[in-house]
mmCIF file with all atom_site columns, C-alpha atoms in Angstrom:
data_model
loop_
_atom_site.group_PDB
_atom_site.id
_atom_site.type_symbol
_atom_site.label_atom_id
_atom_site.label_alt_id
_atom_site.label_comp_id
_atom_site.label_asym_id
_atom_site.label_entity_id
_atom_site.label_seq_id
_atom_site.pdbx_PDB_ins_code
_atom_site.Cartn_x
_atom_site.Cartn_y
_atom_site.Cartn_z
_atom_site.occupancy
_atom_site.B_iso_or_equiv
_atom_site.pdbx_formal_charge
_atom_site.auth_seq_id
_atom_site.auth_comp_id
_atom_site.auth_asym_id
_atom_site.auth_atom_id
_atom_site.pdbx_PDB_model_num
ATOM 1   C CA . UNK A 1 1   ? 94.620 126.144 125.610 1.00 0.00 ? 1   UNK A CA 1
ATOM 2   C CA . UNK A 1 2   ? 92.521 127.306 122.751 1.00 0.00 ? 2   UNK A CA 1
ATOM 3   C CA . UNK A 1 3   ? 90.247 124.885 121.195 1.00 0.00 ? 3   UNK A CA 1
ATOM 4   C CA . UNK A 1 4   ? 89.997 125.067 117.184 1.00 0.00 ? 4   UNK A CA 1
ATOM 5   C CA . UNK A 1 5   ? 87.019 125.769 115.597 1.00 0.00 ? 5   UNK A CA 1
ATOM 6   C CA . UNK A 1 6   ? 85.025 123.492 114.494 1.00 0.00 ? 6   UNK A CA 1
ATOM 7   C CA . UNK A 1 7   ? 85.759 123.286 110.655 1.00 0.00 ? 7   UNK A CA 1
ATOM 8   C CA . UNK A 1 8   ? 82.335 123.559 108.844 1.00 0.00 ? 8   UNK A CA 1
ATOM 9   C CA . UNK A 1 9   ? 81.143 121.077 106.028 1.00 0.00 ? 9   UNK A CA 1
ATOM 10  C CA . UNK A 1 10  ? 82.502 121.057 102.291 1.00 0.00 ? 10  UNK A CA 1
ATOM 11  C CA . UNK A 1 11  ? 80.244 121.532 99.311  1.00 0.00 ? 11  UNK A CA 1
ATOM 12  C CA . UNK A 1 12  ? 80.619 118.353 97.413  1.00 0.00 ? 12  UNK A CA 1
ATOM 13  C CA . UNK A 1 13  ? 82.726 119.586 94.720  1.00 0.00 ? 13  UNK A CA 1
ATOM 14  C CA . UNK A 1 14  ? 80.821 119.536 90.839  1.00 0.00 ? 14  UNK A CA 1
ATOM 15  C CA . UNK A 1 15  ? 82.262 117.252 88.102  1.00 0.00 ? 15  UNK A CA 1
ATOM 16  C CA . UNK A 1 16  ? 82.426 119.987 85.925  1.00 0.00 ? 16  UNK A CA 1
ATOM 17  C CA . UNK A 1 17  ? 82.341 123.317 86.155  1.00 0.00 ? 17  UNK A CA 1
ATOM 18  C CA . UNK A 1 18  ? 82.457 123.792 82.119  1.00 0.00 ? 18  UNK A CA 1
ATOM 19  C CA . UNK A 1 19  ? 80.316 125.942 80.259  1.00 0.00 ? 19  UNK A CA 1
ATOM 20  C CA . UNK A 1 20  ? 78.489 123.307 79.265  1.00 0.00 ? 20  UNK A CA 1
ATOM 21  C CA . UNK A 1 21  ? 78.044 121.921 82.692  1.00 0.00 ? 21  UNK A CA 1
ATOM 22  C CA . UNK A 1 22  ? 77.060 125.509 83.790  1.00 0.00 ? 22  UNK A CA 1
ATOM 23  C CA . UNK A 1 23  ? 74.201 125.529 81.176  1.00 0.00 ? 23  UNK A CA 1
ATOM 24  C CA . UNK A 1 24  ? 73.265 121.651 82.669  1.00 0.00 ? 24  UNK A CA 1
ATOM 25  C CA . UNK A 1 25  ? 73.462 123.319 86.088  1.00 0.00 ? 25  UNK A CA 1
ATOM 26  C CA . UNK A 1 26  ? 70.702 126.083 84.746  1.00 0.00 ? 26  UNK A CA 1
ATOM 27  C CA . UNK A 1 27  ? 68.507 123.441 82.995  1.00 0.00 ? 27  UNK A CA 1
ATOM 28  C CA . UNK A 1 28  ? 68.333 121.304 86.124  1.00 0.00 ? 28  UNK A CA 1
ATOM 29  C CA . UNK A 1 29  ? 67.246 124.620 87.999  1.00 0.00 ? 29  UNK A CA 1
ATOM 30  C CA . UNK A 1 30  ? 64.812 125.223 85.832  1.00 0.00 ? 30  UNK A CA 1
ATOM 31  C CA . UNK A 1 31  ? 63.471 121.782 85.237  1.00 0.00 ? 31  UNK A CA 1
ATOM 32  C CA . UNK A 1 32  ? 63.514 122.020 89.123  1.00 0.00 ? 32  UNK A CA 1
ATOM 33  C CA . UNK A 1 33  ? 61.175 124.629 89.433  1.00 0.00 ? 33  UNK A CA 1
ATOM 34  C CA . UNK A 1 34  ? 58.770 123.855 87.609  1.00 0.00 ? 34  UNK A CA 1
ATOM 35  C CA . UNK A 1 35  ? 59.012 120.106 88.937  1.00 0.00 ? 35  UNK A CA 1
ATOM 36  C CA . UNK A 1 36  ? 58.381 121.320 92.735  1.00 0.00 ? 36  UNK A CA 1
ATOM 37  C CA . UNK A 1 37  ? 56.931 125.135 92.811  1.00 0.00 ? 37  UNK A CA 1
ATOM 38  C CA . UNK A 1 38  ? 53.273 124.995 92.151  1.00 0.00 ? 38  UNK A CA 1
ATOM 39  C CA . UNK A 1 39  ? 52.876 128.949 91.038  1.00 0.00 ? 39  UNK A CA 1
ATOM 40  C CA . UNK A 1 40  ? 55.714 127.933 88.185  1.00 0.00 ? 40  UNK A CA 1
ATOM 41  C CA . UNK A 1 41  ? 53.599 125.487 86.766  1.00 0.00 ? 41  UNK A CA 1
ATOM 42  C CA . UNK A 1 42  ? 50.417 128.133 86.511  1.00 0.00 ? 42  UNK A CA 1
ATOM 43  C CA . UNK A 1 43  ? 52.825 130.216 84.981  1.00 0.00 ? 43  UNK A CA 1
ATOM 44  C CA . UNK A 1 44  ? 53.799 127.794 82.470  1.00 0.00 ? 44  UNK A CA 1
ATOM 45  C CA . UNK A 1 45  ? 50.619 126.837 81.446  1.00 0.00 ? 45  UNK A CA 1
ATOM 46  C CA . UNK A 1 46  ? 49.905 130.640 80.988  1.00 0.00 ? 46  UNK A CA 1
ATOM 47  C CA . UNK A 1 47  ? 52.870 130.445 79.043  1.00 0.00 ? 47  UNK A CA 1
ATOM 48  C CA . UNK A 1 48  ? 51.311 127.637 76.761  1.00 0.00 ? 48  UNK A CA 1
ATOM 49  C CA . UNK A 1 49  ? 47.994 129.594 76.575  1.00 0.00 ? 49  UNK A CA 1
ATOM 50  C CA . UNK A 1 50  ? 49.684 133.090 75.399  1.00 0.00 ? 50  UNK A CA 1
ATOM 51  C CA . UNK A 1 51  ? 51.752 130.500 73.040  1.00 0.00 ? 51  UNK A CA 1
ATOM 52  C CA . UNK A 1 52  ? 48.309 129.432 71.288  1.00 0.00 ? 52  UNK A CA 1
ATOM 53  C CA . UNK A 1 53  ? 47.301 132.663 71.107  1.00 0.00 ? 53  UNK A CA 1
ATOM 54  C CA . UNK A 1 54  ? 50.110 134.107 69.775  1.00 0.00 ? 54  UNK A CA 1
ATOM 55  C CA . UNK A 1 55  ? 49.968 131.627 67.134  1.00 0.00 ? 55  UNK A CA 1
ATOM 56  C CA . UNK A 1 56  ? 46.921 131.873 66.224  1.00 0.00 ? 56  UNK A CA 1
ATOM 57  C CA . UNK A 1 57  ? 46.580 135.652 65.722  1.00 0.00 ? 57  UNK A CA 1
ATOM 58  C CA . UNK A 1 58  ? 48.623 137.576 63.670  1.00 0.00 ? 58  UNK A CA 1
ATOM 59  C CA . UNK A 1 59  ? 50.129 140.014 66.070  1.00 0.00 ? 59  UNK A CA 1
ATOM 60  C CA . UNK A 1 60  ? 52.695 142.834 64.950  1.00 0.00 ? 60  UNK A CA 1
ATOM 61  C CA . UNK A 1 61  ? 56.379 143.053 65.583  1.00 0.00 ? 61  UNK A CA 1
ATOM 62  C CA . UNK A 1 62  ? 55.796 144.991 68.876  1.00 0.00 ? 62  UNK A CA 1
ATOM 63  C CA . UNK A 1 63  ? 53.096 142.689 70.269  1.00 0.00 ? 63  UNK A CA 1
ATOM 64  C CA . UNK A 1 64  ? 55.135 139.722 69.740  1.00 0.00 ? 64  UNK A CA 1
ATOM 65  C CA . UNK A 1 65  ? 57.886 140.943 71.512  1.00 0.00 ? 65  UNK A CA 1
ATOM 66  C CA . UNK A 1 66  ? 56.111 142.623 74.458  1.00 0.00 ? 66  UNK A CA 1
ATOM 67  C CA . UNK A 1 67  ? 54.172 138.792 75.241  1.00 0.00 ? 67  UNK A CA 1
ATOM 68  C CA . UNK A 1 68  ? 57.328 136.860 74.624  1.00 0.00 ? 68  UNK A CA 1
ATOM 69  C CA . UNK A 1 69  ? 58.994 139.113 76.794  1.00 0.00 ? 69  UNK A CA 1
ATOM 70  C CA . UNK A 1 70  ? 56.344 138.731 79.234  1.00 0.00 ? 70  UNK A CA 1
ATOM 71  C CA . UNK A 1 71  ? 56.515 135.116 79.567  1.00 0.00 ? 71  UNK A CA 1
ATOM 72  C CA . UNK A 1 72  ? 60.293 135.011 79.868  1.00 0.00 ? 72  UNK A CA 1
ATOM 73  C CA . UNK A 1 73  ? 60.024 137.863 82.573  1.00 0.00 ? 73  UNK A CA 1
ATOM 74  C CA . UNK A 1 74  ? 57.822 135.903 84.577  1.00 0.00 ? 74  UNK A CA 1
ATOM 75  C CA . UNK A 1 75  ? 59.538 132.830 84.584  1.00 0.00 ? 75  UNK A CA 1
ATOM 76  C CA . UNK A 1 76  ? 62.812 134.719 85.481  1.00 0.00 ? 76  UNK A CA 1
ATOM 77  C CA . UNK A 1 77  ? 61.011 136.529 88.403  1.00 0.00 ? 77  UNK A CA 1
ATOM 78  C CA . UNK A 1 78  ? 59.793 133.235 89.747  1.00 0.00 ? 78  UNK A CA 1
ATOM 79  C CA . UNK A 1 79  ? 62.409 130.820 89.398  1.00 0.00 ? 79  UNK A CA 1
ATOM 80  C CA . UNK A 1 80  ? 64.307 133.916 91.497  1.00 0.00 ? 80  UNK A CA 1
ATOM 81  C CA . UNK A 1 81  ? 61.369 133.918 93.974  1.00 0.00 ? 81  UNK A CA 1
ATOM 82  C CA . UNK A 1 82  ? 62.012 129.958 94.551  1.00 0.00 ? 82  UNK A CA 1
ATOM 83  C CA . UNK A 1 83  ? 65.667 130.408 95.127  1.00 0.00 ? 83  UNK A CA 1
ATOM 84  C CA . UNK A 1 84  ? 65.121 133.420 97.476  1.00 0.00 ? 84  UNK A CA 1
ATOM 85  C CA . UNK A 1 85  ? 62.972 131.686 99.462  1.00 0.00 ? 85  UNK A CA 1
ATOM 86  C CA . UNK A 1 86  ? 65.258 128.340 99.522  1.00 0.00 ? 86  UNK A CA 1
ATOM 87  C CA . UNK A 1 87  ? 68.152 130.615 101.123 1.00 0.00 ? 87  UNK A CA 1
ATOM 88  C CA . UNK A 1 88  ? 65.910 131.954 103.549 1.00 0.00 ? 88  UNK A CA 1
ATOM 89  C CA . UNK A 1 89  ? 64.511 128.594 104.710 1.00 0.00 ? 89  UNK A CA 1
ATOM 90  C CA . UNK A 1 90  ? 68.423 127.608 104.627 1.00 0.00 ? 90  UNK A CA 1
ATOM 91  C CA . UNK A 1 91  ? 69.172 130.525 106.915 1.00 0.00 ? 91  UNK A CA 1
ATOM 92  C CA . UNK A 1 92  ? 66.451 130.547 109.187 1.00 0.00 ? 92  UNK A CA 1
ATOM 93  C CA . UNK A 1 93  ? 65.798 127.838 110.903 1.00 0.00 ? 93  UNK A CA 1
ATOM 94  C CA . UNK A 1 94  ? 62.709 128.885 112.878 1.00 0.00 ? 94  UNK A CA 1
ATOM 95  C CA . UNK A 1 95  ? 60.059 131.341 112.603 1.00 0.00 ? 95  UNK A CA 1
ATOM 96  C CA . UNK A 1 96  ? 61.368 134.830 111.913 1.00 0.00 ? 96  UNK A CA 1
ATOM 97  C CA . UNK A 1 97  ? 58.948 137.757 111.331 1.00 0.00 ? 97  UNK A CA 1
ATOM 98  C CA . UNK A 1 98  ? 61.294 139.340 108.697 1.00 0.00 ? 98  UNK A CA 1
ATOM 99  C CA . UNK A 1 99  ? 62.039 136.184 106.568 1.00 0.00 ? 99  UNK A CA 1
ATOM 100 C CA . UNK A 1 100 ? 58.547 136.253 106.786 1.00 0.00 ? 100 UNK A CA 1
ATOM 101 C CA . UNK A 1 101 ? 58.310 139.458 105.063 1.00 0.00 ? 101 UNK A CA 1
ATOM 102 C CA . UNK A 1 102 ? 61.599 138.960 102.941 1.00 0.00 ? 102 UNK A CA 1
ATOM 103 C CA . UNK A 1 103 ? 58.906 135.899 101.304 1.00 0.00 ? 103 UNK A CA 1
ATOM 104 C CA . UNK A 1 104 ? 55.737 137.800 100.810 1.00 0.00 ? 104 UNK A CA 1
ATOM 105 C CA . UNK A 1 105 ? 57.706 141.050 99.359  1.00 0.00 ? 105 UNK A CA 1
ATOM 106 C CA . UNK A 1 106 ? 59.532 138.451 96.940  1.00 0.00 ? 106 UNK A CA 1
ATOM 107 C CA . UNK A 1 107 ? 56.363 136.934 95.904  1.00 0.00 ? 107 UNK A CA 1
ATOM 108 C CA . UNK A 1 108 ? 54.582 140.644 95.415  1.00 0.00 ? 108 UNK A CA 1
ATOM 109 C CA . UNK A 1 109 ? 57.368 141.162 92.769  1.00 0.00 ? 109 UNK A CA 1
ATOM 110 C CA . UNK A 1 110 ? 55.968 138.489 91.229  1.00 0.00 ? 110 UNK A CA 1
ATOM 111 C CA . UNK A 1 111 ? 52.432 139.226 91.540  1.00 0.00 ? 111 UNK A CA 1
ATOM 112 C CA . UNK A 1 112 ? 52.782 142.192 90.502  1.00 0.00 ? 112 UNK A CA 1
ATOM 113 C CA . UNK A 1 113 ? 54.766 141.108 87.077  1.00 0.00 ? 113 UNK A CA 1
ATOM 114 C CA . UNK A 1 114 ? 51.634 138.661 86.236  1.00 0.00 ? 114 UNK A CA 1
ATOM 115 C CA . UNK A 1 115 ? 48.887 141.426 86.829  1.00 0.00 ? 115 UNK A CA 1
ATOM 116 C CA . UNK A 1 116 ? 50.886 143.461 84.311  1.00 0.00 ? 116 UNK A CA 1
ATOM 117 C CA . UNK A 1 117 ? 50.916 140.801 81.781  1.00 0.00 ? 117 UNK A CA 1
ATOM 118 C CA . UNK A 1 118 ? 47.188 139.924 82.059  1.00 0.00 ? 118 UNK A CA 1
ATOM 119 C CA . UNK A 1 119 ? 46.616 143.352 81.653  1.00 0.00 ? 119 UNK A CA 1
ATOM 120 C CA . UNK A 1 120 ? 49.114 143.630 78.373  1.00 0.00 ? 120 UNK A CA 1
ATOM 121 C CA . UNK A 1 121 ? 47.626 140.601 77.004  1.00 0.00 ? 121 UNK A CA 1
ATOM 122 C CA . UNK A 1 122 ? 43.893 142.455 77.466  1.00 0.00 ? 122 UNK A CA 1
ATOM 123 C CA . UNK A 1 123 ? 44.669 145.617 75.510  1.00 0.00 ? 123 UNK A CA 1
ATOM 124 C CA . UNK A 1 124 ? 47.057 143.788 72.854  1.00 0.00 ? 124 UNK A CA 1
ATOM 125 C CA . UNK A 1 125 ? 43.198 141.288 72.440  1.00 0.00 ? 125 UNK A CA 1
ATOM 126 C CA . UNK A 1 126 ? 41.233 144.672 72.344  1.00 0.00 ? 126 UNK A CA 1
ATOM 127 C CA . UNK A 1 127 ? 43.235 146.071 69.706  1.00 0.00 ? 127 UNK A CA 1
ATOM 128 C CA . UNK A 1 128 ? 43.184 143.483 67.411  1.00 0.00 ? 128 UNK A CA 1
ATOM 129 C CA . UNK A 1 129 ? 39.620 142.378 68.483  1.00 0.00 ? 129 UNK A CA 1
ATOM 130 C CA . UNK A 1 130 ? 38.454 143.217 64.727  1.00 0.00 ? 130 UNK A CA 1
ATOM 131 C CA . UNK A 1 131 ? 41.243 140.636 63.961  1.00 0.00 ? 131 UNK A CA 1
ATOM 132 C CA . UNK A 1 132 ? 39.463 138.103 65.706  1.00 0.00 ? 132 UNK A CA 1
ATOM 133 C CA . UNK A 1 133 ? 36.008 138.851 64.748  1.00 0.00 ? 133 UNK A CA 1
ATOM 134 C CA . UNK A 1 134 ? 36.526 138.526 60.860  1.00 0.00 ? 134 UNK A CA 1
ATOM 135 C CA . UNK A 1 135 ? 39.368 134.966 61.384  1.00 0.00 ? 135 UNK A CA 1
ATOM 136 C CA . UNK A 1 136 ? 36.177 133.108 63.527  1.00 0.00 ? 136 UNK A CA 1
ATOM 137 C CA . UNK A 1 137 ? 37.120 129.517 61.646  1.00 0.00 ? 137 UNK A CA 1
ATOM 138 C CA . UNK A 1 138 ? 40.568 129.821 62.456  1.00 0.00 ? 138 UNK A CA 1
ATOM 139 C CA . UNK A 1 139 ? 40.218 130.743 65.913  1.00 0.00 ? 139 UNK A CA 1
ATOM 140 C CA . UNK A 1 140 ? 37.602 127.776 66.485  1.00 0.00 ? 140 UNK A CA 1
ATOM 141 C CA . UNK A 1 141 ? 40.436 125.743 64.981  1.00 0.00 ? 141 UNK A CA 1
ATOM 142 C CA . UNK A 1 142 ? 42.989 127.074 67.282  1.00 0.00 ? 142 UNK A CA 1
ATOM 143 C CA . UNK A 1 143 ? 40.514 126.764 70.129  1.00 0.00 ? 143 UNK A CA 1
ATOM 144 C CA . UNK A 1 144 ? 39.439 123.154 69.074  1.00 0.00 ? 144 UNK A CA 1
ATOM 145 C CA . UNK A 1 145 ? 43.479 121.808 68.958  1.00 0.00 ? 145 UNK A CA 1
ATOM 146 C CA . UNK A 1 146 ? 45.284 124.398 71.434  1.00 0.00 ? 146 UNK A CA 1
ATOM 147 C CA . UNK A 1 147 ? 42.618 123.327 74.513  1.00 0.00 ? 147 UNK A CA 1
ATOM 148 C CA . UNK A 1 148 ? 43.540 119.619 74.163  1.00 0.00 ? 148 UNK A CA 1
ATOM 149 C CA . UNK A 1 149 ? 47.285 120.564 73.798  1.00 0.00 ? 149 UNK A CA 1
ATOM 150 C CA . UNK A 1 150 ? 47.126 122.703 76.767  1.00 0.00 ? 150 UNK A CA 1
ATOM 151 C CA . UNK A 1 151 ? 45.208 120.117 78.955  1.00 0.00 ? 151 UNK A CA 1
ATOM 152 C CA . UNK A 1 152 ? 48.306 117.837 78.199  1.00 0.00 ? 152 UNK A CA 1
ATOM 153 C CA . UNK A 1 153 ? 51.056 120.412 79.161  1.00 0.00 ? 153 UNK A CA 1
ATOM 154 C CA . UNK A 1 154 ? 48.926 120.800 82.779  1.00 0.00 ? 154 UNK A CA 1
ATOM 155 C CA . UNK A 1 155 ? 48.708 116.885 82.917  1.00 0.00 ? 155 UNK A CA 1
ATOM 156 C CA . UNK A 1 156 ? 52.189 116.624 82.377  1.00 0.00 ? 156 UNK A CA 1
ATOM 157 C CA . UNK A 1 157 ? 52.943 119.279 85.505  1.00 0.00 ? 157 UNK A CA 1
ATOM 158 C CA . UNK A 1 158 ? 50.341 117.881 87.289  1.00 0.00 ? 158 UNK A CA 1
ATOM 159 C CA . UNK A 1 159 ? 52.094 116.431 91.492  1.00 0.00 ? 159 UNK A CA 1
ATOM 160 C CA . UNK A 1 160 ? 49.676 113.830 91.732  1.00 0.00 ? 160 UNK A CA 1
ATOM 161 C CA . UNK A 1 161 ? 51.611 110.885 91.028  1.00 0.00 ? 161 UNK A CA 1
ATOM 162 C CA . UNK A 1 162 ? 50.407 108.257 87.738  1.00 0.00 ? 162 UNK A CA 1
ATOM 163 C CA . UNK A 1 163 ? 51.700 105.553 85.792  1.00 0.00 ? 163 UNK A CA 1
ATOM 164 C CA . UNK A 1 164 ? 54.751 107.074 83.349  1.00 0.00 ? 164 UNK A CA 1
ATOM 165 C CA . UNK A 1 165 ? 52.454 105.619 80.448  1.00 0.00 ? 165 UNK A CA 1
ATOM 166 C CA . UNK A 1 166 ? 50.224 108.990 81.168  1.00 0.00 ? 166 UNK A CA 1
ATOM 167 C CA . UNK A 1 167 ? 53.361 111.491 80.904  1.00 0.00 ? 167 UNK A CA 1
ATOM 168 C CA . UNK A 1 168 ? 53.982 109.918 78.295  1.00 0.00 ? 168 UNK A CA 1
ATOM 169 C CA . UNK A 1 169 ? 50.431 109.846 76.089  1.00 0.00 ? 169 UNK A CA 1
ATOM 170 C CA . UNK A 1 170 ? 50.141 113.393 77.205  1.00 0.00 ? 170 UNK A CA 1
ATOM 171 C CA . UNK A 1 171 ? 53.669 114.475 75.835  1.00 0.00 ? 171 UNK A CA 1
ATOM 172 C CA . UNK A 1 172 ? 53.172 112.572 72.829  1.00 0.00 ? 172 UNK A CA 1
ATOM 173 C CA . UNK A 1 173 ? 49.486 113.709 72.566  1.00 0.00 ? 173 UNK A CA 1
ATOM 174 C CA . UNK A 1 174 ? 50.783 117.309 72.590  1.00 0.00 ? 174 UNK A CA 1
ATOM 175 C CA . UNK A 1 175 ? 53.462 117.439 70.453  1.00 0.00 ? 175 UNK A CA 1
ATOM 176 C CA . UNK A 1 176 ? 50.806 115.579 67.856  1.00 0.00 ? 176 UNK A CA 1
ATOM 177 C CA . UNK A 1 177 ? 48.408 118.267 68.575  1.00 0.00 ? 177 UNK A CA 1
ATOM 178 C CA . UNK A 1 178 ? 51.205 120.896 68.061  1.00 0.00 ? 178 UNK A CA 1
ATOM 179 C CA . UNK A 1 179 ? 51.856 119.625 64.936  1.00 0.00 ? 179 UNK A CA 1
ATOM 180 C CA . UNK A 1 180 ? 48.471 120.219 63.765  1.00 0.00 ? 180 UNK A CA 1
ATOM 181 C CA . UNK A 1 181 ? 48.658 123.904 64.788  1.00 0.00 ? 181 UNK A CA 1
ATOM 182 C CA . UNK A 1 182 ? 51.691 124.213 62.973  1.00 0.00 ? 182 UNK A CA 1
ATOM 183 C CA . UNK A 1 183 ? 50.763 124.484 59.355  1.00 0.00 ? 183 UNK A CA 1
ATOM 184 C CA . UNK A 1 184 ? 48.259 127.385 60.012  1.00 0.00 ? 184 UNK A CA 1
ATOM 185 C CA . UNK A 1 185 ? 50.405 128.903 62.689  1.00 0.00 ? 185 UNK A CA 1
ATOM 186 C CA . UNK A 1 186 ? 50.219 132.981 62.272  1.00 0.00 ? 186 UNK A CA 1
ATOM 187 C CA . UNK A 1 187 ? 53.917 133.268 63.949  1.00 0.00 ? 187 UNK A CA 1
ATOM 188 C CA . UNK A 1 188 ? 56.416 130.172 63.716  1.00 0.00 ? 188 UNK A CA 1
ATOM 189 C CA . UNK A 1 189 ? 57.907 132.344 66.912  1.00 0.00 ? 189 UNK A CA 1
ATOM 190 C CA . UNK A 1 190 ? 55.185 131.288 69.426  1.00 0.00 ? 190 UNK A CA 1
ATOM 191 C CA . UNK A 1 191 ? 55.050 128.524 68.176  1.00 0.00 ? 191 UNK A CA 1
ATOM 192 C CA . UNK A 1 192 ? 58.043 127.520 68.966  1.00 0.00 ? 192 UNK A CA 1
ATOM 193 C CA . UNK A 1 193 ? 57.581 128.459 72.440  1.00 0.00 ? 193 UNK A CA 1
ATOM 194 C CA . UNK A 1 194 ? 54.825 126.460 72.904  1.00 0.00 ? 194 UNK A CA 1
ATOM 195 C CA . UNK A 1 195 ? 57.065 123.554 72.060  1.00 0.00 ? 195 UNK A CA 1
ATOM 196 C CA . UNK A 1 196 ? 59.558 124.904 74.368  1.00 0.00 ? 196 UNK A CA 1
ATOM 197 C CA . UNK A 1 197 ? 57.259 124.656 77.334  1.00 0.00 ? 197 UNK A CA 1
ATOM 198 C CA . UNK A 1 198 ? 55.818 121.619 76.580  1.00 0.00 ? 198 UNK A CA 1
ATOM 199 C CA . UNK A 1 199 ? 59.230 120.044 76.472  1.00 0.00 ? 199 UNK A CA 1
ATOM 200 C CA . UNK A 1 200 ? 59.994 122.065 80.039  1.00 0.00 ? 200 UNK A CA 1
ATOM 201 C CA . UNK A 1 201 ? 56.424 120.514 81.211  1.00 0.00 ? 201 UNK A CA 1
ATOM 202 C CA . UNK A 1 202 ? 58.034 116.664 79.787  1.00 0.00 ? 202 UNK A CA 1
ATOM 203 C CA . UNK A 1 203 ? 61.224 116.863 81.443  1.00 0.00 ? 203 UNK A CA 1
ATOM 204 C CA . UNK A 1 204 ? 59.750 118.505 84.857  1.00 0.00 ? 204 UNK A CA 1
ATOM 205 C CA . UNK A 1 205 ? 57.110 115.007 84.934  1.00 0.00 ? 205 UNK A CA 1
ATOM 206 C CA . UNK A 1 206 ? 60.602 112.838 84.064  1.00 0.00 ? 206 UNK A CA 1
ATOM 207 C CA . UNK A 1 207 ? 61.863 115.142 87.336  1.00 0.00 ? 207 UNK A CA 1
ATOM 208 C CA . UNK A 1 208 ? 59.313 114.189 89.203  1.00 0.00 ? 208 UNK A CA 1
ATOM 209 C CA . UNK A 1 209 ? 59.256 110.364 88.510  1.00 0.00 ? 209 UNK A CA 1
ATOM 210 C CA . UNK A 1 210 ? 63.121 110.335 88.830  1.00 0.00 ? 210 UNK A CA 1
ATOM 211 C CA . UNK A 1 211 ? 63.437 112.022 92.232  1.00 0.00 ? 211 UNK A CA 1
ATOM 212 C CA . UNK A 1 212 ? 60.109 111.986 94.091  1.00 0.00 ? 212 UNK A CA 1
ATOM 213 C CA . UNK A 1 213 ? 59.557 114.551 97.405  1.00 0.00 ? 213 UNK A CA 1
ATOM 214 C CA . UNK A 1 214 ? 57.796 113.414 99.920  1.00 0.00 ? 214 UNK A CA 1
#
């Protein structure tokens, strides 16, 4: 007599599987992230930091798009890195010397990605170094409002957990600072991403507050 197979579990099934549920799927991966992985929230306040910059130089055409592509290349390698290493911990249950090195070559592909953009971002602030020299005032204003605005994004990304009052003042506190920086903004384009990522940063804390790890 043959015994049957034990029939393995079902994936719940999705509500939706829409294209607008497939972009919600996406967002909650992202929002994920940088919720629960603590190299995606150094990337995204690098991402905030290159924003202010950005912003507060005027950059050409080519330099705008090589750091904007940057950020978004990091953030794609990462968020990859975090679901590699999710199906490895899924797969192996124990210790295993290769998903060991499956891990470290994932996060090298990273690594490697963020030397390249520190190094980019030195040599595009060398070549326009005269840029900065002769613009000191607006450069101490940048400095004086994108610091503050900054030390709310990393507040907002922050594990440790606080009263939601905090998240709160910080988003608030940066999206008034932002809109200070605004008006003398050298490229609407960064910008705008700086918004972007402090909204990311807002709706990883909300993450966080909604469905706590222990």
């Amino acid at each position: 007599m043959t015994v049957p197979a034990p029939s393995r579990p079902q994936f719940p099934s999705r509500r939706s599987n829409g294209l607008f549920a497939s972009f919600g799927h996406a967002w909650a991966g992202l929002i994920h992230t940088v919720a629960w992985q603590r190299n995606m929230r150094i990337h995204l306040i690098s991402g905030v930091l290159v924003g202010l910059v950005g912003s507060g130089i005027p950059l050409g055409l080519a330099e705008k798009v090589t750091l904007i592509f940057c950020v978004l290349l990091i953030f794609f390698a990462e968020i990859l890195n975090s679901a590699l290493e999710q199906l490895v911990d899924l797969a192996v249950q124990q210790f295993d010397e290769k998903a060991r090195l499956t891990k470290d070559a994932a996060a090298a592909g990273v690594l490697v990605l963020a030397g390249g953009t520190v190094v980019i971002f030195a040599a595009i602030l060398v070549n326009y170094w005269e840029t900065v020299r002769t613009n000191t005032d607006a450069i101490f204003r940048q400095v004086a409002l994108g610091l503050p605005l900054a030390g709310c994004a990393t507040i907002l990304v922050l594990p440790q957990p606080r009263p939601a009052a905090i998240d709160v003042l910080a988003f608030l506190g940066g999206c008034g600072l932002l809109a200070m920086t605004a008006p003398t903004s050298a490229s609407l384009v960064f910008t705008a991403l700086t918004a972007a990522l402090l909204f990311i940063a807002g709706a990883a804390a909300r993450e966080r507050r909604r469905h706590p790890q222990p």
